[in-house]
XYZ file of C-alpha atoms in Angstrom:
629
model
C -99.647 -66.209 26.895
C -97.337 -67.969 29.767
C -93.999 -66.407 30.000
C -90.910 -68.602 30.916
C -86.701 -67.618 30.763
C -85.524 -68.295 27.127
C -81.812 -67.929 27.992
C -79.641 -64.693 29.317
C -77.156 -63.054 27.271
C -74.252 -60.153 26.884
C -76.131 -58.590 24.121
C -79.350 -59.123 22.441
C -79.546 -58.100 18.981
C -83.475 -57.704 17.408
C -83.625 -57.805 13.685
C -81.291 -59.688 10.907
C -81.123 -57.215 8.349
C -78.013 -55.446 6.801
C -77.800 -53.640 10.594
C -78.811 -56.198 12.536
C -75.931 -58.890 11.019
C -73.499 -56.590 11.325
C -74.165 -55.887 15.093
C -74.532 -59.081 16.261
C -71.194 -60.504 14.394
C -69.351 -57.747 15.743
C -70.824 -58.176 19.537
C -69.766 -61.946 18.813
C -66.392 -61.427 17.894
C -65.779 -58.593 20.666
C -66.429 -61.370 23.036
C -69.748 -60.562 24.465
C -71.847 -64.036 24.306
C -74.970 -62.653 21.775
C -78.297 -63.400 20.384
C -79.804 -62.603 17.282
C -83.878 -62.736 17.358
C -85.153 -62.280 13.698
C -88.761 -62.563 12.546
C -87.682 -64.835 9.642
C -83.735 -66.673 9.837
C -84.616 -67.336 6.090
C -84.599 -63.519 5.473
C -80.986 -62.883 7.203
C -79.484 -59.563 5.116
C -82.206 -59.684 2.619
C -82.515 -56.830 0.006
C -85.709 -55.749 -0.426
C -84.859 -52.993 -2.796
C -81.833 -52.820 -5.378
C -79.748 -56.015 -5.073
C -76.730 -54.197 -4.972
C -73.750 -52.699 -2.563
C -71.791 -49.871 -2.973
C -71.970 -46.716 -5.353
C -70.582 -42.846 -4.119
C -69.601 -42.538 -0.055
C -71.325 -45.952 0.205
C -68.821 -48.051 -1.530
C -66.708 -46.287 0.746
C -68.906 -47.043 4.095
C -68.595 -51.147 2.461
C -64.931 -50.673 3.086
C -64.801 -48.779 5.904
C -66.958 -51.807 7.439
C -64.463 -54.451 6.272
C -61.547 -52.173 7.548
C -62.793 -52.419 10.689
C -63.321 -56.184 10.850
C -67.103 -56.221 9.515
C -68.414 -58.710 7.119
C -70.445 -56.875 4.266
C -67.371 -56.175 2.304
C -66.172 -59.972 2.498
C -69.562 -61.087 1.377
C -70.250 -59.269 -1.467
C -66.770 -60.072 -3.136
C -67.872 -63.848 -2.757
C -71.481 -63.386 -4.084
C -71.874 -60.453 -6.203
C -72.615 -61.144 -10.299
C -70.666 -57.694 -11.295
C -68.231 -55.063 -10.280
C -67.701 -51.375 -11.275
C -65.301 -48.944 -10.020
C -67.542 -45.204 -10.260
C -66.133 -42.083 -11.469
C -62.561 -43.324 -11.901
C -62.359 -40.202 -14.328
C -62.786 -38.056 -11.447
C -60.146 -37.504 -8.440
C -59.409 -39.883 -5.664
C -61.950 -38.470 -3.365
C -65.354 -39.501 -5.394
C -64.299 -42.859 -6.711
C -66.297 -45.701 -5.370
C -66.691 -49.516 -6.077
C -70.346 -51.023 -6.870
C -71.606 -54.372 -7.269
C -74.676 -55.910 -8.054
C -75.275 -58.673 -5.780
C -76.771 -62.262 -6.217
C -79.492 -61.605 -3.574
C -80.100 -65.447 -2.326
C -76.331 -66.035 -2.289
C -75.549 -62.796 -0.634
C -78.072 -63.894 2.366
C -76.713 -67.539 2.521
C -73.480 -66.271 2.916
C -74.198 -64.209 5.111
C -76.368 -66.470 7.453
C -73.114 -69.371 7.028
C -71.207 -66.059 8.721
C -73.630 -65.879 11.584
C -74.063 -69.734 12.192
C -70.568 -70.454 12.276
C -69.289 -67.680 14.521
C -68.371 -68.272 17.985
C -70.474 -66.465 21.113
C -73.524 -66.025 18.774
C -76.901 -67.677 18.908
C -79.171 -67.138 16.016
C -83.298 -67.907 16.881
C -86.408 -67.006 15.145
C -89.040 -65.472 17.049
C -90.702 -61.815 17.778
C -89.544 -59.336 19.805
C -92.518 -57.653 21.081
C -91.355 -55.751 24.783
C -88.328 -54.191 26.008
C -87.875 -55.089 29.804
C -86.391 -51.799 31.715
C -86.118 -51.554 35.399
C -84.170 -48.318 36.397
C -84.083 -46.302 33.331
C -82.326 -49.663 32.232
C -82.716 -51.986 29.974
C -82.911 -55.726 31.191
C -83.919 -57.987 28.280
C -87.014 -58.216 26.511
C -90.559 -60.753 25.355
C -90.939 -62.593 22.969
C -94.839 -62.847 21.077
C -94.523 -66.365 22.550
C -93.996 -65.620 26.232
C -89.764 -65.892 25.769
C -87.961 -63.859 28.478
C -84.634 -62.848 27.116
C -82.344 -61.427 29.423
C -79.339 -59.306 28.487
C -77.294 -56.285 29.736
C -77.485 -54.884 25.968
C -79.895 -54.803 23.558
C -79.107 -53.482 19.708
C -82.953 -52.660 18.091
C -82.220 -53.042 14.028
C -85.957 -53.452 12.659
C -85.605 -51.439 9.851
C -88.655 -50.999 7.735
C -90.894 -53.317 9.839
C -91.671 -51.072 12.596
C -95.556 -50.638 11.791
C -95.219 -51.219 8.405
C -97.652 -50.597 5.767
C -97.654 -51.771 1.809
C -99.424 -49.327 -0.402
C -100.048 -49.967 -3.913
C -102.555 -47.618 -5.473
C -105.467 -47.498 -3.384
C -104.597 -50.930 -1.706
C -103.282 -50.219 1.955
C -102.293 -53.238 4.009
C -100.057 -53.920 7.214
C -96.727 -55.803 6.436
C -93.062 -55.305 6.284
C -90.864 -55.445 3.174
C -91.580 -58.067 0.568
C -94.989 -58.941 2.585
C -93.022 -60.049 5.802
C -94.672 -59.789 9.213
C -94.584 -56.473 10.236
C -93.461 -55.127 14.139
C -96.593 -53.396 15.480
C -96.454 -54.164 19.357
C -92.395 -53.297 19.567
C -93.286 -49.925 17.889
C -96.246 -49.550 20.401
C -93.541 -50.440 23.230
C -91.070 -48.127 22.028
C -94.009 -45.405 21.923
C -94.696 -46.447 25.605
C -91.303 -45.504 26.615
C -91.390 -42.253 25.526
C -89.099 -42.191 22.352
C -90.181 -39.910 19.696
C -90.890 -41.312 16.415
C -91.851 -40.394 12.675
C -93.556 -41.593 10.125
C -91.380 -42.550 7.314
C -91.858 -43.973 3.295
C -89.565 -45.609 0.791
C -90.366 -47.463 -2.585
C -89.329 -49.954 -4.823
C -90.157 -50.748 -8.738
C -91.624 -53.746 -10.051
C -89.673 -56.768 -10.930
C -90.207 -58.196 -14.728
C -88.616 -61.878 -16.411
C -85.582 -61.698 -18.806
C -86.708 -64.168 -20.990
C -89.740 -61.285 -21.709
C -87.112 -58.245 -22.370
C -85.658 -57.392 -25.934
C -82.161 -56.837 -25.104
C -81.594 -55.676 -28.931
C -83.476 -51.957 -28.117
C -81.354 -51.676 -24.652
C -77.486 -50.363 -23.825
C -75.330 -52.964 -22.385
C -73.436 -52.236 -18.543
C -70.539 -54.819 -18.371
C -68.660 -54.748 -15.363
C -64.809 -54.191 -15.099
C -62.599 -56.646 -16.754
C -59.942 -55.660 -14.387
C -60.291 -57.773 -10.531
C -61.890 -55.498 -7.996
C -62.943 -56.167 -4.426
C -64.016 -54.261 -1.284
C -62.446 -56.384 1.424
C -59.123 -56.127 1.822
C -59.043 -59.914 2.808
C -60.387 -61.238 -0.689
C -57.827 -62.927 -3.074
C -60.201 -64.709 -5.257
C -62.107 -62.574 -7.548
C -65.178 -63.212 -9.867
C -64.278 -62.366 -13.355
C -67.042 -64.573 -14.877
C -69.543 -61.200 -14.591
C -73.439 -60.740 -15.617
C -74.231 -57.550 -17.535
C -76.414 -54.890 -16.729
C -78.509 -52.927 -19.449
C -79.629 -49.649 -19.576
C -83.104 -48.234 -21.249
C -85.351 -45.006 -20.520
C -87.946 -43.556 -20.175
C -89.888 -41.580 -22.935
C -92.902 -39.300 -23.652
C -95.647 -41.927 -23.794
C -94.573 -43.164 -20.190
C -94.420 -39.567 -19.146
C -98.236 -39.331 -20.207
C -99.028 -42.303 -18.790
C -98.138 -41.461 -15.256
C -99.434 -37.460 -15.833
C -102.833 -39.269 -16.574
C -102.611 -41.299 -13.828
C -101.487 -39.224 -11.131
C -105.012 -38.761 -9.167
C -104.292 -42.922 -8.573
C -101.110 -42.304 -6.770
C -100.987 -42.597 -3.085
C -98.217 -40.101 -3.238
C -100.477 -37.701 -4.597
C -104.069 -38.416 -3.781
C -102.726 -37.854 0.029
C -103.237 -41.559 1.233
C -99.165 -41.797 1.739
C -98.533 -39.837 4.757
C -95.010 -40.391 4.864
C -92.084 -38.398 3.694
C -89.788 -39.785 1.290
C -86.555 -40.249 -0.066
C -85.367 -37.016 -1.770
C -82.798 -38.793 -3.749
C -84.130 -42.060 -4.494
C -87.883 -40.590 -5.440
C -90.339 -42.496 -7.369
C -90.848 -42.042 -10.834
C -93.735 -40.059 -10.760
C -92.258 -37.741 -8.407
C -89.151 -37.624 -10.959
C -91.934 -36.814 -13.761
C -93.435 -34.030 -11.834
C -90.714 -32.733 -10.345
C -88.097 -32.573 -13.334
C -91.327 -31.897 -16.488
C -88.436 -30.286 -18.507
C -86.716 -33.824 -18.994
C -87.576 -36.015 -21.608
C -86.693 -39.234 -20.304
C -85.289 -40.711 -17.277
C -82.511 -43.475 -16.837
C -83.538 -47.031 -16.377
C -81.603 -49.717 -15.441
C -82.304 -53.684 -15.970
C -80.295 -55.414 -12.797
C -80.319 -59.281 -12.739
C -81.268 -60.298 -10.010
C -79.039 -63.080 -9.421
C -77.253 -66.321 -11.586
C -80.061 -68.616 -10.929
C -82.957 -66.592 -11.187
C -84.992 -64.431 -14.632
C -85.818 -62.252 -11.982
C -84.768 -58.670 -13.401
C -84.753 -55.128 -11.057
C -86.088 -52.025 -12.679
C -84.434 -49.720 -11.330
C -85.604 -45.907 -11.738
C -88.530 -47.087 -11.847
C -89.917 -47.359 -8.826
C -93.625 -46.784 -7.794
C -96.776 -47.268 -5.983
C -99.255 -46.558 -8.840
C -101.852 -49.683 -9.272
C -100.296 -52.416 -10.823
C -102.168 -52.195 -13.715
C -101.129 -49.125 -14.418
C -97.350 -50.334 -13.835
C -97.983 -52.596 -16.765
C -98.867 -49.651 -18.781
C -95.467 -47.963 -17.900
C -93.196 -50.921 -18.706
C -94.268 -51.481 -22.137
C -94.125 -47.459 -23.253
C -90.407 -48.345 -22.322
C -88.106 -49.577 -25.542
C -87.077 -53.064 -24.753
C -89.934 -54.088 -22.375
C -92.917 -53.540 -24.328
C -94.044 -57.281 -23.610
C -92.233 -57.176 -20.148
C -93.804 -59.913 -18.032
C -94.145 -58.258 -14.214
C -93.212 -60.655 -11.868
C -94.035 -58.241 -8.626
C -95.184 -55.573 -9.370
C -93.632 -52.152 -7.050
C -95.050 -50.838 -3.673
C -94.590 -47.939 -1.142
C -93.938 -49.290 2.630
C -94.672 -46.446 5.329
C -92.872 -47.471 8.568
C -92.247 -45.751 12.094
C -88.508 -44.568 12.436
C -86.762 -42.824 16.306
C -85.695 -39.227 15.942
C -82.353 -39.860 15.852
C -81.324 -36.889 18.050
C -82.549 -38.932 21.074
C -79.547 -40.974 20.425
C -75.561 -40.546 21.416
C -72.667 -40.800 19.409
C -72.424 -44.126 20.412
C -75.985 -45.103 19.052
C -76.960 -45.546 22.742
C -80.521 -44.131 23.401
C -80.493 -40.974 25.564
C -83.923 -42.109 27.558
C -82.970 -46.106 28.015
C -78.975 -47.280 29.370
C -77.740 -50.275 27.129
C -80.367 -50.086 24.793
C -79.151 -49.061 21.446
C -80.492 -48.829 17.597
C -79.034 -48.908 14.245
C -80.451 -49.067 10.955
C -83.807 -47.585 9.360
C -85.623 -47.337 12.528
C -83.024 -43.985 13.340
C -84.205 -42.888 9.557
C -81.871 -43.543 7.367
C -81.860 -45.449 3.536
C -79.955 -47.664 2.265
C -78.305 -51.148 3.074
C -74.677 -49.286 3.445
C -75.964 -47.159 5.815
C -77.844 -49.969 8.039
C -74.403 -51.803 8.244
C -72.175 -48.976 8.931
C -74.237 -48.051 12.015
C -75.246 -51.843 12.803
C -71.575 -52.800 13.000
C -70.706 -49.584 15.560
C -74.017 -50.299 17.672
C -72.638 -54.009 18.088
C -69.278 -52.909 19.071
C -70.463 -50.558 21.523
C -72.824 -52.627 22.855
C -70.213 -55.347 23.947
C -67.939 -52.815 24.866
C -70.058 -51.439 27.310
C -71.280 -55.278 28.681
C -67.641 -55.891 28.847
C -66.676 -52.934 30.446
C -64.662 -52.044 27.504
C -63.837 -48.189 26.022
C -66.336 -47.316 23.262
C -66.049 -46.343 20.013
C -66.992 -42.857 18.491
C -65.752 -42.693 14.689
C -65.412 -38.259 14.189
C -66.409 -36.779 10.984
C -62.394 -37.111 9.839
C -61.839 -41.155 10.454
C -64.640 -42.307 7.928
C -67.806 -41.322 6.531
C -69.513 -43.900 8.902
C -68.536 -41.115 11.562
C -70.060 -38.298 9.185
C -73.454 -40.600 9.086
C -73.382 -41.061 12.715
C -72.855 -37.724 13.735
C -75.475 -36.018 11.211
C -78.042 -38.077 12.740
C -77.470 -37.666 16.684
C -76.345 -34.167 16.228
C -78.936 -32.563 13.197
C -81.385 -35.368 12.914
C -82.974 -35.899 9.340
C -86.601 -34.921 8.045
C -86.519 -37.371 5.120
C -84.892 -41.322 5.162
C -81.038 -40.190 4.951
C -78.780 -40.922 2.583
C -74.559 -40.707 2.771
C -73.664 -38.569 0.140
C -70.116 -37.014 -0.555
C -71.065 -33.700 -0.195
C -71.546 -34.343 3.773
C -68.376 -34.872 4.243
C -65.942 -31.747 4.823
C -62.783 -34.209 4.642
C -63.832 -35.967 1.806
C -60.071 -36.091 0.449
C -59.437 -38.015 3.976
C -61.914 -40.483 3.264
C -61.269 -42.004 0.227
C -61.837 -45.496 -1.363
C -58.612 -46.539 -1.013
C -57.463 -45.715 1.700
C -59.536 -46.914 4.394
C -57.652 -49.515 6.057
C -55.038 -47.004 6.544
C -57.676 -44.927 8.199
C -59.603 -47.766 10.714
C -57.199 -50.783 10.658
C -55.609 -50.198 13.514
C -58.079 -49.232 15.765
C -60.133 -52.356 14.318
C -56.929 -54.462 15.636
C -57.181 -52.169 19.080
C -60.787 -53.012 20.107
C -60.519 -56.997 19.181
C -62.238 -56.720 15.581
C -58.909 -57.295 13.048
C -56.884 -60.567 13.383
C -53.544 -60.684 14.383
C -52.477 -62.035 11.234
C -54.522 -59.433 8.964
C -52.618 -56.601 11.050
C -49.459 -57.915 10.486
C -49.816 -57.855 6.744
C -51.193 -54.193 7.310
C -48.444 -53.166 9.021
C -45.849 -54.891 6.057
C -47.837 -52.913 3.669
C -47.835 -49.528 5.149
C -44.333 -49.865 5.745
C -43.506 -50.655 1.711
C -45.705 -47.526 1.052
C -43.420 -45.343 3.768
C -40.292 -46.697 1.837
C -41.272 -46.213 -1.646
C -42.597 -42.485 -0.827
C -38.987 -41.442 1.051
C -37.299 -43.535 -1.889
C -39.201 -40.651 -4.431
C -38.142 -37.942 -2.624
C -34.326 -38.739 -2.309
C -34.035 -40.497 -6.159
C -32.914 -37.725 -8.905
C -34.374 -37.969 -12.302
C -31.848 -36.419 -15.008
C -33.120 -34.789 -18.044
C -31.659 -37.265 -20.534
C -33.310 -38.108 -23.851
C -35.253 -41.381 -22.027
C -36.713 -39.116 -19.725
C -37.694 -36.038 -22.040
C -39.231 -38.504 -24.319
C -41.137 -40.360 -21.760
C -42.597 -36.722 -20.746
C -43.052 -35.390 -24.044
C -45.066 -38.327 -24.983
C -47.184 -37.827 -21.987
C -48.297 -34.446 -23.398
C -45.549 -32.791 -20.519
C -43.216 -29.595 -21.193
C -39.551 -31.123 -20.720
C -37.002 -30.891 -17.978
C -34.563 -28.137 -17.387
C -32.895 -29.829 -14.521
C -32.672 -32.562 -12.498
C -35.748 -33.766 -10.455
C -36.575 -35.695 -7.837
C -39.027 -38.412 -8.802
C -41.793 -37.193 -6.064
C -41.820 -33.966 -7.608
C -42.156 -35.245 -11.559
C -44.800 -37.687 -10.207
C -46.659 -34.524 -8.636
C -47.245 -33.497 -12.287
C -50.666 -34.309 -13.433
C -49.438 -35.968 -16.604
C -47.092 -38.336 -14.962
C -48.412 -41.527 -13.088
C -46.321 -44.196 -10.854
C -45.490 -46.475 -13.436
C -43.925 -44.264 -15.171
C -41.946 -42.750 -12.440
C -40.863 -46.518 -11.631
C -39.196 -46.925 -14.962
C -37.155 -43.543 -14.835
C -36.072 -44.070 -11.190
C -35.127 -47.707 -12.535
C -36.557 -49.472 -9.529
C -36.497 -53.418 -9.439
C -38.339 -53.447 -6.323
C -41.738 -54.814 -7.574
C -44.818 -53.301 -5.558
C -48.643 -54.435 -5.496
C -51.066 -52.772 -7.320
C -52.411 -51.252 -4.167
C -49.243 -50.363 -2.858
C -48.455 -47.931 -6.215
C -51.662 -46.777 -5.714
C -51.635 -45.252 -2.361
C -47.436 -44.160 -3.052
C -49.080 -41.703 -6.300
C -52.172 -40.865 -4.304
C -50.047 -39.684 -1.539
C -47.210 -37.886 -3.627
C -49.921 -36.209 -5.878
C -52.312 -34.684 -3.283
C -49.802 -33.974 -0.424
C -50.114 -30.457 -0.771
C -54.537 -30.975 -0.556
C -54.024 -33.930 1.840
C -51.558 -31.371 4.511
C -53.780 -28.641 3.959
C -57.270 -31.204 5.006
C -55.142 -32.448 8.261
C -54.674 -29.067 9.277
C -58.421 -27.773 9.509
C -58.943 -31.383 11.183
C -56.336 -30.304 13.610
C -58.430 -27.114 14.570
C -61.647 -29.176 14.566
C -59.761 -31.782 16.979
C -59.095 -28.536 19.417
C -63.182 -28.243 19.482
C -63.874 -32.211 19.745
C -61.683 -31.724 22.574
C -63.566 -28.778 24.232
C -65.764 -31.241 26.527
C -69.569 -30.090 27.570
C -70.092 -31.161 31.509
C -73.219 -33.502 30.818
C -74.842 -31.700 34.238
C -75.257 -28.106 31.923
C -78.402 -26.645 32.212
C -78.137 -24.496 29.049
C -81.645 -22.410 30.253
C -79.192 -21.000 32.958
C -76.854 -19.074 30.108
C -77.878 -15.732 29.714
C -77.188 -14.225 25.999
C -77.744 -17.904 24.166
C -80.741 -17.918 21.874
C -83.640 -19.486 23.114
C -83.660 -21.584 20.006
C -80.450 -22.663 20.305
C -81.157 -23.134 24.359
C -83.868 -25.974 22.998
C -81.756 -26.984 20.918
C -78.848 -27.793 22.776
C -80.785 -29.180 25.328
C -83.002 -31.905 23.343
C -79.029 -32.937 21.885
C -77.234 -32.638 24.649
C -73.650 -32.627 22.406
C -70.800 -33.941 24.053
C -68.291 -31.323 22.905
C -67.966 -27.643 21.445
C -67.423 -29.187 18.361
C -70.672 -31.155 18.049
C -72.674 -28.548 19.179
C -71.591 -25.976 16.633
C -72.719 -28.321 14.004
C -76.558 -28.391 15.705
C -78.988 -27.052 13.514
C -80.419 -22.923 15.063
C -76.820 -23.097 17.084
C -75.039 -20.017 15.986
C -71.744 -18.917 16.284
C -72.716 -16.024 18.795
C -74.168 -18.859 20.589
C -70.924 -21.075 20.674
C -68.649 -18.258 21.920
C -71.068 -17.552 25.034
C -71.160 -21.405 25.664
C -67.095 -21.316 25.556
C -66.418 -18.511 28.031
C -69.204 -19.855 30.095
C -67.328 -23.355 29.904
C -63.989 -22.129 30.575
C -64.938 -19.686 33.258
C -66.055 -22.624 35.268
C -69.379 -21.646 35.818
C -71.136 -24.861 35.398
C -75.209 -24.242 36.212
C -76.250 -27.926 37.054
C -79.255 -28.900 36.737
C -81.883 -28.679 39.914
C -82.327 -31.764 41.445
C-alpha cells in the first residue's frame, strides 16, 4: 500500500468511544489542534453493553467529568429516557445519580459535540502503526497508507484490540457489536515492547417489548423530582420511560446447570479473565447455588426503538440455549431475542507501565485511556479519556499536567490503582476504593475540581463566575448558622418534638440544632426566620457541611498526613537494587512502577512498611544510587 502525509497535528486521538470522545474534546478545547481517527464515525460513544451512565462512585466519576469541563455529564441530561438518585437512604458519601440512556441519541449528541468544536478534526479510518523515532512517538499509519503526524498520541481502543466474539462454541474475530476489530495496532503495540493481557467481558441478549408481559414484572419509574449530572443543565426531562424488574427462578437455574459443558466459560475455550462484579449468569448460578433467583432488569433501549436490555442476564451460552433461559423467566416466556448475548476476549496494557499522567513509561507522548489499560465500564473509559486528553495537550503545549490524588476525586483513586497496583481482572470503581469517600461525594464535586477545571483552560469564564457566586452563598449561610440563636419557645419545641427530637433546654445556635440527625435545613430556615431564599443545591451542600463537619475535619486531616508523603518525591534516577535491607520483592516491585513519591509507593502491592522506612532514610540521607549508565 503507497503511503502519503494525511495532515500533522498537536494530538492524535485513536478510537471514538466513551475514552476516546472525551480525550479528544478536551485536547480541543485546551487548545492543542486534534484529530480523532475512529474505525466507524457512525459508532462515536456507542454502548455496547448497558445503555446507561452512572450508578455507585460512577455517577460520581459522570460529575467529576462535567466538573472539570468534560462532556458525558452534559450529554446524558439531554438524552437519557430516566433518572434515579441511588441509595438516597444512605449517607452523603454512597449516593449516586443513574440514568438509562437513549443509546442512538446519546451518540448523536455526542458526535454534534465533536463536529462542532473548534481545533478538532474527526476522520474515519484505521490506525494500524505507531511511528516512534527516539523512544518518541511521531504520528502513526493508517490501513490505507495515511501518515499522521503529531507530537501526542491518546490510544482509546477499548475492546477492539484483537477482539474475539464467542458464543457457545462459535469463535470469531470482531470488536463489540460485530465491528472491525484492531489486530495489526495490537501486533504494533506488542512490537514495542508493552506488556499486555488477555482480557473478557459479556453482555445479555436483547429481546422486543411488544413480546414481554409487563403484567408478571415490577415496575422501576424514575424520580419525579428534576435531577441532572452537569452542573450546566437547566432543562430537565421529566417525560421518563420505566424500567421493570423480573428474576430468575429454579427452572432457569436448571437450565444453565444442564448446559454448562456448552459454555465457553467453562468448557475452557474463553481464555480470558473476567469481570468479578459484572459476571455472567452462569457464573452467578455456580458461584452463588444457595440463591434462588437472581435480579433481572428490562432496560429500554431508547424512545424510538422495542429494543429491550436484559440486564443480569448476560451470557455466552449458544443462542439456542439463551432462548431456553428467557422464557423460564416470568414475563418473557414468549420473549422474541433480537441479538442474542456474546463474550468478546480482547488484548488490554498492564497498566503499571503507565504514569500518573496516563503517559506510557516505554514511549514519550504516547498515552492510553480506556479498556485497553483494563478497566470496565463506560464511566471509567471517560474519566481516564478526559485526563489523557488534557495531558496530552498540556504536554504539546508545554503546559503543567494534571495528576488528580486519591483525595480530589475518585477519577484520581481509578488512576492511581491502575499505574500504581495494576488489576488482574477488567476494573471496576467501586466505593470501597476510596479511603476519602466522605471527600468525594455526589454533590460536591464542583467544589472539589471547578477551579482547577477553570485553571488549566477546561471551565468557561462565565460557568466560574456562577461557581464562585454559589460557593460564596454557601460560606454565608454556614457563618449565618453559627452566629443565629434559636430560643426554646413553644414554635421551636414543637417543631422538634414533631421531628421525633428531645426538646431544648437552652438557647442554640442553628448550626448546632441542624447537626442533630432529626433536624434538616428547611427546618432550621424557618426557626432562624430567614427570607433569604437559597437553591436547592445551595441548602444542600449548607446541611451536608454543618452535619458532617466533625467526619469531614477529621477526613482532611489524614489527607493532610497523606499530602506530607505525596510530597516526599522519589529521584526518577533510583536504582532501588542498590538499597540494602528492601525486600527483593518489593525491589521488583518498585522498580517495574517506578512511583513518583513515598506516598505512591507505599500503596504498591509486596511494598511493606519495613520497606518504606529504609526507602525514606535512604531518600533523606541523600544517598541517591543512580542508575549505571
Amino acid at each position: 500500500m503507497p503511503q502519503y502525509e494525511a495532515g500533522t497535528f498537536d494530538v492524535i486521538v485513536v478510537g471514538a468511544g466513551h475514552a476516546g470522545a472525551e480525550a479528544a474534546l478536551a485536547s480541543a478545547r485546551m487548545g492543542a489542534k486534534t484529530l480523532v481517527l475512529t474505525m466507524n464515525l457512525d459508532m462515536i460513544a456507542f454502548m455496547p453493553c448497558n445503555p446507561s451512565i452512572g450508578g455507585p462512585a460512577k455517577g460520581i466519576v459522570v460529575r467529576e467529568i462535567d466538573a472539570l469541563g468534560g462532556a458525558m455529564g452534559r450529554v446524558i441530561d439531554k438524552t437519557h429516557i430516566q433518572m434515579r438518585m441511588l441509595n438516597t437512604a444512605k449517607g452523603p458519601a454512597v449516593r449516586a445519580l443513574r440514568a438509562q440512556a437513549d443509546k442512538v441519541l446519546y451518540q448523536q449528541e455526542m458526535k454534534r459535540l465533536m463536529e462542532e468544536e473548534k481545533n478538532l478534526t474527526l476522520h474515519q479510518g484505521i490506525a494500524e502503526k505507531l511511528l516512534v523515532e527516539d523512544g518518541k512517538v511521531q504520528g502513526l499509519i493508517t490501513q490505507v497508507g495515511g501518515i499522521y503526524r503529531a507530537n501526542s498520541v491518546v490510544i482509546t481502543t477499548g475492546t477492539f484490540l484483537r477482539g474475539e466474539i464467542i458464543i457457545g462454541d462459535l469463535r470469531y474475530s470482531s470488536g463489540p457489536n460485530n465491528q472491525q476489530p484492531s489486530i495489526k495496532l495490537a501486533e504494533n503495540l506488542e512490537e514495542l515492547g508493552f506488556e499486555t493481557v488477555r482480557f473478557k467481558t459479556g453482555t445479555p441478549p436483547r429481546i422486543n417489548s411488544n413480546s414481554i408481559d409487563y403484567s408478571q414484572t415490577e415496575i422501576q419509574p424514575g424520580d419525579d423530582v428534576p435531577r441532572a449530572f452537569s452542573y450546566e443543565t437547566t432543562e430537565f426531562i421529566m417525560d421518563q420511560l420505566p424500567c421493570w424488574l423480573t428474576y430468575t427462578n429454579e427452572k432457569t437455574h436448571q437450565i444453565i446447570d444442564a448446559n454448562l459443558h456448552l459454555s465457553p466459560m467453562y468448557s475452557g475455550m474463553i481464555k480470558g479473565t473476567g469481570p468479578r462484579y459484572c459476571p455472567s449468569i452462569e457464573d452467578k448460578v455456580v458461584r452463588f447455588n444457595d440463591k434462588p433467583r437472581h435480579q433481572i432488569f428490562l432496560e429500554p433501549e431508547g424512545r424510538n426503538t422495542r429494543e429491550v436490555y436484559v440486564q443480569g442476564l448476560s451470557t455466552s451460552l449458544p443462542e439456542h440455549v439463551q432462548r431456553q433461559l428467557l422464557e423460564s423467566i416470568p414475563g418473557l416466556e414468549k420473549a422474541e431475542m433480537m441479538r442474542a448475548g456474546y463474550a468478546i476476549e480482547y488484548d488490554a496494557i498492564v497498566p503499571t507501565q503507565l504514569w500518573p499522567t496516563l503517559e506510557s513509561k516505554q514511549i514519550e507522548n504516547l498515552y492510553t485511556a480506556g479498556q485497553i489499560n483494563g478497566t470496565s465500564g463506560y464511566e471509567e473509559a471517560a474519566g481516564q479519556g478526559l485526563m489523557a486528553g488534557i495531558n496530552a495537550a498540556a504536554k504539546v503545549l508545554g503546559k503543567e499536567e494534571v495528576i488528580l490524588s486519591r483525595s480530589d476525586a475518585y477519577i484520581g483513586v481509578l488512576i492511581d490503582d491502575l499505574v500504581t497496583k495494576g488489576t488482574n481482572e477488567p476494573y471496576r470503581l467501586l466505593t470501597s476504593r476510596a479511603e476519602y469517600r466522605l471527600l468525594l461525594r455526589h454533590d460536591n464535586a464542583d467544589m472539589r475540581l471547578t477551579e482547577l477545571g477553570h485553571r488549566i483552560g477546561m471551565v468557561s469564564d462565565d460557568r466560574y463566575e456562577k461557581f464562585l457566586a454559589k460557593k460564596e452563598r454557601i460560606g454565608e449561610e454556614i457563618k449565618r448558622l453559627r452566629n443565629v440563636m434559636i430560643k426554646p419557645n413553644e414554635a421551636t419545641q414543637q417543631m422538634i418534638r414533631d421531628a421525633g427530637g428531645s426538646e431544648l433546654k437552652d438557647g442554640i445556635r442553628g448550626a448546632d440544632l441542624l447537626k442533630r440527625p432529626e433536624m434538616d435545613y428547611d427546618m432550621i430556615q424557618r426557626l432562624t426566620a430567614s427570607e433569604t431564599e437559597l437553591e436547592d443545591e445551595v441548602k444542600e451542600q449548607v446541611e451536608i457541611q454543618v452535619k458532617y463537619e466533625g467526619y469531614i475535619e477529621k477526613s482532611l486531616q489524614q489527607v493532610a498526613k497523606l499530602k506530607k508523603m505525596e510530597d516526599k518525591k522519589i529521584p526518577e534516577n533510583i536504582d532501588y537494587h542498590s538499597i540494602s535491607g528492601i525486600a527483593t520483592e518489593a525491589r521488583m516491585k518498585l522498580s517495574e512502577v517506578r512511583p513518583l513519591s513515598i506516598a505512591q509507593a507505599s500503596r504498591i502491592s509486596g511494598v511493606n512498611p519495613a520497606d518504606i522506612s529504609i526507602l525514606l532514610v535512604y531518600i533523606e540521607q541523600g544517598r541517591i544510587a543512580k542508575v549505571s549508565v
